[in-house]
CSV table of C-alpha atoms in Angstrom, one decimal:
chain,number,residue,atom,x,y,z
A,1068,MET,CA,268.3,140.8,234.7
A,1069,ASN,CA,270.0,142.9,232.2
A,1070,GLN,CA,267.8,145.0,230.2
A,1071,ARG,CA,269.3,143.9,226.8
A,1072,VAL,CA,268.6,140.3,228.0
A,1073,THR,CA,264.8,140.9,228.2
A,1074,THR,CA,264.5,143.1,225.4
A,1075,PHE,CA,266.0,139.6,223.3
A,1076,LEU,CA,264.2,137.3,225.4
A,1077,GLU,CA,261.0,139.5,224.9
A,1078,GLY,CA,261.5,139.3,220.9
A,1079,ASP,CA,261.2,136.0,218.6
A,1080,LEU,CA,264.9,135.6,217.5
A,1081,LEU,CA,265.3,132.5,220.6
A,1082,GLU,CA,262.2,130.9,218.8
A,1083,ARG,CA,262.9,131.4,215.4
A,1084,TYR,CA,266.6,130.1,215.6
A,1085,LEU,CA,264.9,127.3,217.7
A,1086,MET,CA,263.1,126.1,214.4
A,1087,GLY,CA,266.0,127.1,212.1
A,1088,THR,CA,264.6,129.6,210.5
A,1089,THR,CA,266.6,132.6,211.4
A,1090,SER,CA,269.1,134.0,208.8
A,1091,PRO,CA,273.0,133.4,209.2
A,1092,ILE,CA,273.5,137.1,210.9
A,1093,GLU,CA,270.5,136.5,213.3
A,1094,SER,CA,271.8,132.8,214.0
A,1095,GLN,CA,275.4,134.6,215.0
A,1096,GLU,CA,273.4,137.2,217.0
A,1097,VAL,CA,271.6,134.4,218.8
A,1098,GLU,CA,274.5,132.3,219.7
A,1099,HIS,CA,276.4,135.3,221.1
A,1100,TYR,CA,273.3,135.7,223.4
A,1101,ILE,CA,273.3,131.7,224.3
A,1102,ALA,CA,277.0,131.7,225.0
A,1103,LYS,CA,277.4,135.2,227.0
A,1104,TYR,CA,273.9,135.4,229.2
A,1105,PRO,CA,273.2,132.1,231.0
A,1106,GLU,CA,269.5,133.3,231.2
A,1107,VAL,CA,269.5,133.3,227.6
A,1108,LYS,CA,270.7,129.8,227.4
A,1109,GLU,CA,268.8,128.1,229.8
A,1110,THR,CA,265.6,129.4,228.2
A,1111,TYR,CA,267.1,128.0,225.2
A,1112,ASN,CA,267.6,124.6,226.7
A,1113,GLU,CA,264.0,125.0,227.9
A,1114,LEU,CA,262.6,125.5,224.5
A,1115,GLN,CA,264.2,122.6,223.1
A,1116,LYS,CA,263.3,120.5,226.0
A,1117,ASN,CA,259.8,121.8,224.9
A,1118,LEU,CA,259.9,120.8,221.6
A,1119,GLU,CA,261.1,117.5,222.3
A,1120,ASP,CA,258.3,117.0,224.4
A,1121,TYR,CA,255.7,118.5,222.2
A,1122,ALA,CA,257.0,116.4,219.0
A,1123,SER,CA,257.3,113.0,221.3
A,1124,SER,CA,254.0,114.0,222.2
A,1125,TYR,CA,252.7,113.1,218.4
A,1126,ALA,CA,255.0,109.8,218.3
A,1127,VAL,CA,253.9,107.1,216.2
A,1128,ALA,CA,255.3,103.7,216.2
A,1129,ALA,CA,257.7,104.0,213.4
A,1130,PRO,CA,257.6,100.5,211.1
A,1131,GLU,CA,260.1,98.3,211.8
A,1132,GLU,CA,260.6,97.5,208.3
A,1133,LEU,CA,261.7,100.7,207.6
A,1134,LYS,CA,264.7,100.4,209.9
A,1135,THR,CA,266.0,97.5,207.9
A,1136,SER,CA,265.5,99.3,204.5
A,1137,ILE,CA,267.4,102.3,206.1
A,1138,MET,CA,270.4,100.6,207.5
A,1139,LYS,CA,270.7,99.1,203.9
A,1140,SER,CA,270.6,102.4,202.5
A,1141,ILE,CA,273.4,103.4,204.7
A,1142,LYS,CA,275.2,100.3,204.0
A,1143,ALA,CA,274.7,101.1,200.2
A,1144,LYS,CA,277.0,104.7,200.4
A,1145,PRO,CA,280.4,103.4,200.6
A,1146,LYS,CA,280.3,102.0,197.0
A,1147,LYS,CA,279.6,106.1,195.9
A,1148,GLU,CA,283.2,106.6,197.6
A,1149,ARG,CA,284.8,103.7,195.6
A,1150,ILE,CA,284.0,106.2,192.3
A,1151,PHE,CA,285.1,108.9,194.2
A,1152,PRO,CA,289.0,108.1,193.7
A,1153,TRP,CA,288.5,107.4,189.9
A,1154,ILE,CA,287.4,111.3,189.9
A,1155,ALA,CA,289.9,112.6,191.7
A,1156,VAL,CA,292.4,110.3,189.5
A,1157,VAL,CA,290.7,111.8,186.2
A,1158,ALA,CA,291.2,115.8,188.2
A,1159,CYS,CA,294.5,115.0,189.1
A,1160,GLY,CA,295.5,113.6,185.1
A,1161,VAL,CA,293.6,117.3,183.9
A,1162,ALA,CA,295.6,119.3,186.5
A,1163,VAL,CA,298.8,117.2,185.2
A,1164,ILE,CA,298.0,118.1,181.4
A,1165,PHE,CA,297.1,121.3,182.3
A,1166,SER,CA,300.3,122.1,183.8
A,1167,PHE,CA,302.3,120.5,181.2
A,1168,VAL,CA,300.6,122.6,178.8
A,1169,THR,CA,301.5,125.8,180.7
A,1170,TYR,CA,304.8,124.6,181.0
A,1171,LEU,CA,305.0,124.4,176.9
A,1172,PHE,CA,303.7,128.2,176.2
A,1173,TRP,CA,305.7,129.4,179.2
A,1174,ASP,CA,309.1,127.8,177.5
A,1175,GLN,CA,307.7,128.6,173.7
A,1176,ASN,CA,307.4,132.7,175.5
A,1177,GLN,CA,310.6,132.2,177.0
A,1178,ALA,CA,312.3,131.4,173.8
A,1179,LEU,CA,310.3,134.1,172.3
A,1180,MET,CA,311.6,136.6,174.5
A,1181,GLU,CA,315.2,135.6,173.9
A,1182,ASP,CA,314.4,136.1,170.2
A,1183,ARG,CA,312.9,139.4,170.6
A,1184,TYR,CA,316.1,140.6,172.9
A,1185,VAL,CA,318.3,139.4,169.8
A,1186,TYR,CA,316.4,140.8,167.3
A,1187,ASN,CA,316.3,144.4,169.2
A,1188,GLU,CA,320.2,144.1,169.7
A,1189,LEU,CA,320.6,143.2,166.0
A,1190,LEU,CA,317.9,146.7,164.9
A,1191,GLU,CA,320.2,148.9,167.5
A,1192,GLN,CA,323.4,147.5,165.7
A,1193,LEU,CA,322.0,148.3,162.3
A,1194,SER,CA,320.8,151.8,163.4
A,1195,ASP,CA,323.9,152.6,164.5
A,1196,ASP,CA,325.7,151.7,161.3
A,1197,ILE,CA,322.9,153.6,159.5
A,1198,VAL,CA,324.3,156.5,161.4
A,1199,SER,CA,328.1,155.8,160.9
A,1200,ASN,CA,327.3,154.8,157.1
A,1201,ARG,CA,325.7,158.5,157.2
A,1202,GLU,CA,328.7,160.0,158.2
A,1203,SER,CA,330.9,158.5,156.1
A,1204,LEU,CA,329.1,159.6,153.3
A,1205,GLN,CA,328.7,163.0,154.3
A,1206,SER,CA,332.3,163.2,154.7
A,1207,VAL,CA,333.1,161.5,151.2
A,1208,GLU,CA,330.4,164.0,149.7
A,1209,GLU,CA,332.3,166.7,151.6
A,1210,GLN,CA,335.5,165.9,150.3
A,1211,PHE,CA,333.9,164.9,146.8
A,1212,MET,CA,332.5,168.6,146.7
A,1213,ILE,CA,336.3,170.2,147.8
A,1214,LEU,CA,338.2,167.9,145.7
A,1215,ASN,CA,336.3,168.9,142.6
A,1216,SER,CA,336.1,172.6,143.1
A,1217,THR,CA,338.2,174.8,141.2
A,1218,GLU,CA,339.8,176.5,143.8
A,1219,THR,CA,341.3,173.2,144.8
A,1220,GLN,CA,344.9,173.1,143.5
A,1221,LYS,CA,346.5,168.9,142.9
A,1222,TYR,CA,350.6,168.7,143.6
A,1223,ILE,CA,352.4,165.3,142.8
A,1224,MET,CA,355.1,164.7,145.4
A,1225,ARG,CA,357.5,162.0,144.8
A,1226,GLY,CA,360.7,161.0,146.8
A,1227,ASN,CA,364.3,162.2,146.4
A,1228,THR,CA,367.4,159.3,146.4
A,1229,ARG,CA,366.7,159.1,149.7
A,1230,ALA,CA,363.3,157.8,149.4
A,1231,ARG,CA,362.6,156.5,145.3
A,1232,LYS,CA,359.7,155.2,145.5
A,1233,LEU,CA,357.3,157.1,147.9
A,1234,GLU,CA,354.6,158.7,145.9
A,1235,MET,CA,352.0,161.0,147.0
A,1236,VAL,CA,349.2,163.6,145.9
A,1237,ALA,CA,348.3,166.7,147.9
A,1238,TYR,CA,345.2,168.6,147.2
A,1239,VAL,CA,345.1,172.4,148.5
A,1240,ASN,CA,341.9,174.4,149.1
A,1241,GLU,CA,342.9,177.8,150.2
A,1242,LEU,CA,339.4,178.9,150.0
A,1243,GLU,CA,337.8,176.5,152.2
A,1244,LYS,CA,341.4,176.2,154.0
A,1245,LYS,CA,341.3,172.3,153.7
A,1246,SER,CA,344.1,169.8,152.5
A,1247,TYR,CA,344.4,166.1,152.0
A,1248,VAL,CA,346.8,163.7,150.7
A,1249,ASN,CA,346.8,160.6,148.9
A,1250,VAL,CA,349.7,158.4,149.7
A,1251,VAL,CA,350.1,156.1,146.7
A,1252,ALA,CA,353.6,154.6,147.4
A,1253,LEU,CA,355.8,154.7,150.3
A,1254,PRO,CA,358.9,153.2,150.6
A,1255,GLU,CA,359.4,150.6,154.2
A,1256,LEU,CA,361.2,152.5,156.9
A,1257,PRO,CA,363.5,150.3,159.8
A,1258,ASP,CA,360.8,150.1,162.8
A,1259,ASP,CA,362.1,153.1,164.5
A,1260,GLN,CA,361.7,155.8,161.9
A,1261,VAL,CA,358.7,157.5,160.4
A,1262,TYR,CA,357.6,159.4,157.6
A,1263,GLN,CA,356.8,162.9,158.8
A,1264,MET,CA,354.8,166.0,157.0
A,1265,TRP,CA,355.9,169.5,157.4
A,1266,ALA,CA,354.7,172.5,156.1
A,1267,GLU,CA,356.7,175.7,155.3
A,1268,VAL,CA,355.5,179.1,156.9
A,1269,ASP,CA,357.1,182.2,156.4
A,1270,GLY,CA,360.6,180.1,155.9
A,1271,LYS,CA,360.2,177.9,158.9
A,1272,LEU,CA,359.1,174.1,158.7
A,1273,ARG,CA,356.1,173.3,161.0
A,1274,PRO,CA,355.1,169.9,162.0
A,1275,LEU,CA,351.9,168.1,160.3
A,1276,ASP,CA,351.0,164.4,160.8
A,1277,ILE,CA,353.4,161.3,160.7
A,1278,LEU,CA,352.3,159.6,157.2
A,1279,LYS,CA,350.7,156.0,157.1
A,1280,MET,CA,349.7,153.9,154.3
A,1281,SER,CA,345.9,154.1,154.9
A,1282,LYS,CA,343.2,151.8,153.7
A,1283,ASP,CA,341.4,155.4,153.3
A,1284,ASN,CA,342.9,156.7,150.0
A,1285,LEU,CA,342.3,160.2,151.1
A,1286,VAL,CA,343.6,161.7,154.3
A,1287,GLU,CA,343.2,165.0,155.3
A,1288,ILE,CA,345.8,166.6,157.1
A,1289,PRO,CA,346.0,170.1,158.8
A,1290,TYR,CA,345.7,173.4,156.9
A,1291,ARG,CA,348.3,175.9,157.6
A,1292,GLU,CA,348.0,179.7,156.9
A,1293,ARG,CA,350.5,181.2,154.1
A,1294,MET,CA,351.6,177.7,153.4
A,1295,ALA,CA,354.6,177.9,151.0
A,1296,SER,CA,355.5,174.4,150.4
A,1297,LEU,CA,354.6,170.9,151.8
A,1298,ASN,CA,357.7,168.3,152.8
A,1299,ILE,CA,358.1,165.0,154.0
A,1300,THR,CA,361.1,164.0,156.2
A,1301,ILE,CA,362.3,160.9,157.9
A,1302,GLU,CA,362.3,161.2,161.4
A,1303,PRO,CA,362.9,158.9,164.4
A,1304,LYS,CA,359.6,157.1,165.8
A,1305,GLY,CA,357.0,159.5,167.5
A,1306,GLY,CA,357.8,162.4,165.2
A,1307,SER,CA,359.8,165.5,165.9
A,1308,LYS,CA,359.1,169.3,166.8
A,1309,GLU,CA,361.3,170.2,164.6
A,1310,THR,CA,363.6,169.5,161.7
A,1311,THR,CA,366.4,170.4,158.9
A,1312,GLU,CA,366.3,170.8,155.7
A,1313,GLU,CA,368.5,168.0,155.3
A,1314,SER,CA,366.1,165.7,156.5
A,1315,VAL,CA,363.5,166.3,153.7
A,1316,VAL,CA,362.8,163.4,151.4
A,1317,SER,CA,360.5,165.2,149.2
A,1318,LYS,CA,358.9,168.5,148.3
A,1319,VAL,CA,356.5,170.6,146.7
A,1320,SER,CA,356.4,174.2,146.4
A,1321,PHE,CA,352.9,176.3,146.0
B,648,MET,CA,266.6,112.3,226.7
B,649,LYS,CA,269.1,110.1,228.1
B,650,PRO,CA,272.3,112.5,228.2
B,651,PHE,CA,274.5,109.3,228.1
B,652,ILE,CA,272.6,107.6,225.1
B,653,GLU,CA,272.6,110.6,223.6
B,654,ARG,CA,276.5,111.4,223.9
B,655,HIS,CA,277.1,107.5,223.0
B,656,ILE,CA,275.0,108.3,219.5
B,657,VAL,CA,277.0,111.4,219.0
B,658,GLU,CA,280.4,109.9,219.2
B,659,LEU,CA,279.2,106.7,217.1
B,660,LEU,CA,277.9,109.0,214.3
B,661,ARG,CA,281.3,110.9,214.0
B,662,ALA,CA,282.7,107.7,214.0
B,663,GLN,CA,280.8,106.7,211.1
B,664,ASP,CA,279.7,103.5,212.9
B,665,GLU,CA,276.5,102.0,211.4
B,666,ARG,CA,275.0,101.3,214.8
B,667,ALA,CA,274.6,105.0,215.6
B,668,ILE,CA,271.6,104.7,212.7
B,669,GLY,CA,270.2,102.1,214.8
B,670,LEU,CA,270.2,103.4,218.0
B,671,LEU,CA,268.9,106.8,216.7
B,672,TYR,CA,265.9,104.6,214.9
B,673,ASP,CA,265.2,102.9,218.2
B,674,HIS,CA,265.2,106.1,220.4
B,675,TYR,CA,264.1,108.7,218.1
B,676,ALA,CA,262.2,107.4,215.1
B,677,ASP,CA,258.7,107.2,216.5
B,678,ALA,CA,258.9,110.8,217.7
B,679,LEU,CA,260.7,112.1,214.4
B,680,TYR,CA,258.1,109.8,212.5
B,681,GLY,CA,255.1,111.2,214.0
B,682,VAL,CA,256.7,115.0,213.1
B,683,ALA,CA,257.0,113.3,209.2
B,684,ILE,CA,253.2,112.2,209.3
B,685,LYS,CA,252.2,116.2,210.9
B,686,VAL,CA,253.7,117.9,208.0
B,687,THR,CA,252.8,115.3,205.2
B,688,LYS,CA,249.5,113.9,206.6
B,689,ASP,CA,250.4,111.0,204.5
B,690,ASP,CA,252.0,107.5,205.9
B,691,ALA,CA,253.7,106.6,202.9
B,692,LEU,CA,255.4,109.6,201.8
B,693,ALA,CA,256.3,110.0,205.8
B,694,GLN,CA,258.1,107.0,205.7
B,695,ASP,CA,259.9,108.0,202.4
B,696,VAL,CA,260.8,111.4,204.4
B,697,LEU,CA,261.6,109.6,207.3
B,698,GLN,CA,264.1,106.8,205.3
B,699,ASP,CA,265.8,110.5,203.4
B,700,ALA,CA,265.9,112.5,206.5
B,701,PHE,CA,268.0,109.4,208.3
B,702,VAL,CA,270.2,109.1,205.4
B,703,LYS,CA,270.5,112.6,205.2
B,704,ILE,CA,271.4,112.6,209.1
B,705,TRP,CA,274.4,109.8,208.4
B,706,LYS,CA,275.8,111.7,205.7
B,707,ASN,CA,275.7,115.3,207.5
B,708,ALA,CA,276.6,113.6,210.7
B,709,HIS,CA,280.0,115.6,210.8
B,710,LYS,CA,277.4,118.9,210.9
B,711,TYR,CA,276.0,118.4,213.7
B,712,ASP,CA,277.7,120.8,216.5
B,713,GLU,CA,276.7,119.6,220.2
B,714,GLY,CA,277.3,123.6,221.3
B,715,LYS,CA,274.6,124.7,219.3
B,716,ALA,CA,271.6,122.3,219.5
B,717,ARG,CA,270.6,119.4,221.5
B,718,LEU,CA,270.7,116.0,219.5
B,719,PHE,CA,266.8,116.0,219.1
B,720,THR,CA,266.4,119.6,217.9
B,721,TRP,CA,269.0,118.9,215.2
B,722,LEU,CA,267.3,115.5,214.2
B,723,PHE,CA,264.0,117.5,214.2
B,724,ARG,CA,265.1,120.1,211.7
B,725,VAL,CA,266.6,117.5,209.3
B,726,VAL,CA,263.0,115.8,209.5
B,727,GLN,CA,260.8,119.1,209.3
B,728,ASN,CA,263.0,120.2,205.9
B,729,THR,CA,262.8,116.7,204.6
B,730,ALA,CA,259.0,116.5,204.9
B,731,ILE,CA,258.3,120.3,203.5
B,732,ASP,CA,260.8,119.5,200.5
B,733,ALA,CA,259.2,116.4,199.9
B,734,ILE,CA,255.6,117.9,199.9
B,735,ARG,CA,256.7,120.9,197.9
B,736,SER,CA,258.0,118.3,195.4
B,737,ARG,CA,254.8,116.4,195.1
B,738,LYS,CA,252.7,119.3,194.5
B,739,ARG,CA,255.3,120.6,192.1
B,740,LYS,CA,254.5,117.7,190.3
B,741,MET,CA,251.2,117.6,190.5
B,742,ALA,CA,251.0,120.8,189.3
B,743,LYS,CA,252.7,119.5,186.2
B,744,GLU,CA,250.3,116.6,185.4
B,745,ILE,CA,247.2,118.7,186.2
B,746,GLN,CA,247.5,122.2,184.8
B,747,THR,CA,244.6,124.2,185.9
B,748,ASP,CA,244.0,127.9,186.3
B,749,ASP,CA,242.7,127.5,190.3
B,750,SER,CA,246.0,127.9,191.9
B,751,ASN,CA,244.4,127.4,195.5
B,752,VAL,CA,243.4,123.6,194.4
B,753,TYR,CA,246.4,122.4,196.4
B,754,HIS,CA,246.3,125.0,199.2
B,755,ILE,CA,245.1,123.6,202.2
B,756,PRO,CA,244.6,126.1,205.1
B,757,THR,CA,246.3,125.3,208.4
B,758,THR,CA,242.6,126.0,210.0
B,759,GLN,CA,241.2,123.0,208.5
B,760,LEU,CA,244.5,121.2,208.8
B,761,ALA,CA,243.9,122.2,212.5
B,762,ILE,CA,240.4,120.4,212.8
B,763,GLU,CA,241.6,117.2,210.8
B,764,HIS,CA,245.1,116.6,211.8
B,765,LEU,CA,245.8,118.2,214.9
B,766,ASP,CA,245.6,115.0,217.7
B,767,ILE,CA,243.0,116.9,219.8
B,768,GLU,CA,241.7,114.0,222.2
B,769,HIS,CA,245.6,113.5,222.9
B,770,HIS,CA,246.3,117.1,223.9
B,771,ALA,CA,242.9,118.2,225.2
B,772,SER,CA,243.8,118.4,228.5
B,773,GLY,CA,247.0,120.4,227.4
B,774,LEU,CA,247.6,123.6,225.3
B,775,GLU,CA,244.6,125.7,224.5
B,776,GLU,CA,243.6,125.4,220.8
B,777,LYS,CA,244.9,129.0,219.8
B,778,TYR,CA,248.2,128.6,220.5
B,779,LYS,CA,248.9,124.7,219.5
B,780,VAL,CA,247.7,126.2,216.0
B,781,VAL,CA,250.0,128.8,215.9
B,782,ILE,CA,253.0,126.2,217.0
B,783,ASP,CA,251.9,123.4,214.7
B,784,ALA,CA,251.4,126.0,211.6
B,785,LEU,CA,255.6,126.9,212.5
B,786,PHE,CA,256.8,123.8,213.7
B,787,PHE,CA,255.5,121.6,211.2
B,788,GLN,CA,253.7,123.4,208.3
B,789,GLY,CA,257.3,125.2,207.9
B,790,MET,CA,255.4,128.5,207.9
B,791,THR,CA,257.5,131.6,208.8
B,792,GLN,CA,255.6,133.9,211.4
B,793,GLN,CA,254.6,135.8,207.9
B,794,GLU,CA,253.2,133.2,206.3
B,795,ALA,CA,251.5,131.9,209.4
B,796,SER,CA,249.9,135.2,210.2
B,797,ASP,CA,248.7,135.4,206.5
B,798,GLU,CA,247.3,131.8,207.1
B,799,LEU,CA,245.7,132.0,209.9
B,800,ASN,CA,244.3,135.9,209.5
B,801,ILE,CA,245.8,136.9,212.6
B,802,PRO,CA,248.4,139.9,213.2
B,803,LEU,CA,252.1,139.1,213.1
B,804,GLY,CA,252.4,140.6,216.4
B,805,THR,CA,250.0,137.9,217.8
B,806,VAL,CA,251.6,134.7,216.2
B,807,LYS,CA,254.4,135.9,217.7
B,808,SER,CA,253.1,136.6,221.2
B,809,ARG,CA,251.2,133.3,220.8
B,810,LEU,CA,253.9,131.2,220.0
B,811,LYS,CA,256.1,133.0,223.1
B,812,ILE,CA,253.3,131.8,225.1
B,813,GLY,CA,252.1,128.9,224.1
B,814,LEU,CA,255.9,127.4,224.7
B,815,ARG,CA,255.8,128.9,227.9
B,816,GLU,CA,252.9,126.7,228.7
B,817,MET,CA,254.2,124.1,227.1
B,818,ARG,CA,257.0,124.2,229.4
B,819,LYS,CA,253.9,124.3,232.3
B,820,LEU,CA,252.0,121.4,231.0
B,821,PHE,CA,255.1,119.2,230.4
B,822,GLY,CA,256.5,120.2,233.8
B,823,ILE,CA,253.1,118.9,235.6
B,824,LEU,CA,253.4,115.7,233.6
B,825,ILE,CA,256.7,115.2,234.4
B,826,VAL,CA,255.9,115.4,237.9
B,827,LEU,CA,253.1,113.3,238.0
B,828,ILE,CA,254.8,111.0,236.1
B,829,SER,CA,257.3,110.8,238.7
B,830,LEU,CA,254.9,110.3,241.4
């Protein structure tokens, strides 16, 4: 016989298993031995038979009326089963209510998440606006500072016979090397023509900007060193790189 | 037992057929009632135990695993546990009713039980008393081996060996009885 089987059978695990006093782990061990070793299975079967014989030797006639009572008891059991569906129904009801409440919370949460997204977007926009406004304010403050400077010269420009209604104010600060124009009135031109500004430098007209009526009253224009005069001409759409004195409709000399 | 009857009863139990309980009672009630009386030492309580045990057997029929134990072994364990629970419950109830400082008032030593309750005459020619006392303490009093050792005032190793030898002797004894009956 296998040494392990001999050792196992010499112990009391099998007897305790028979009496149902083994722990779950011990029971697993015993069941493993019973399944694997035929001699253990045989011994276990003998023990069971002995138990039955030994217990039967103490047999006492059981009262017949007890049998009737037991049969009544087990017949009464199905009544309990009838109660079970009600418990199940209540449980289902509770589950449905719970699911509904959970859905409500989920839905509310989704709405709040959407609101949060919208508010975040709004906040971002406002933040951008603040930055943009700050920049604008800084630019206006800068312009204001330059216009108020004692170094800034103010020149009024009016159109000649070819542009009678043209009126413009030019500001030039030689120290800061900045120049601005404020277009007060600009007569309308055909679609294929524009007003262009020129700076006279060293006797030549150098192109500056195309003039437009702007909602911003004050528009910065490029500054040229040694600028002797500011000129406005009428040019073909898109502007020109060169012009002649004949095209000038307004001029102011410094 | 009769293997065919045993298989038939198990099938009926699984099918929740009430006839299973009738057949169980007819074939096993006497032995199980004897076990209940041995444990409780009270006929009325033993009847209650047997009734409760049969209801448990009916309700837990699905838990019975033929591969793990013979039907009688399973029935024996249900009756034994029900009886031990009934005794403990009665002791607790009595302890509540009569408060006493002496905790040993309701303690009945197994050695006394052996004299009062063991069916000595019936088994006189059978198992030796020293084995019977150990087997009864473990089988019918629901004691662990350690508890039996303490109660019977014998070493744990002796309890173990007497249980093994007692069961082995029983095997021989019943073997002889079966041979005699069959002659």
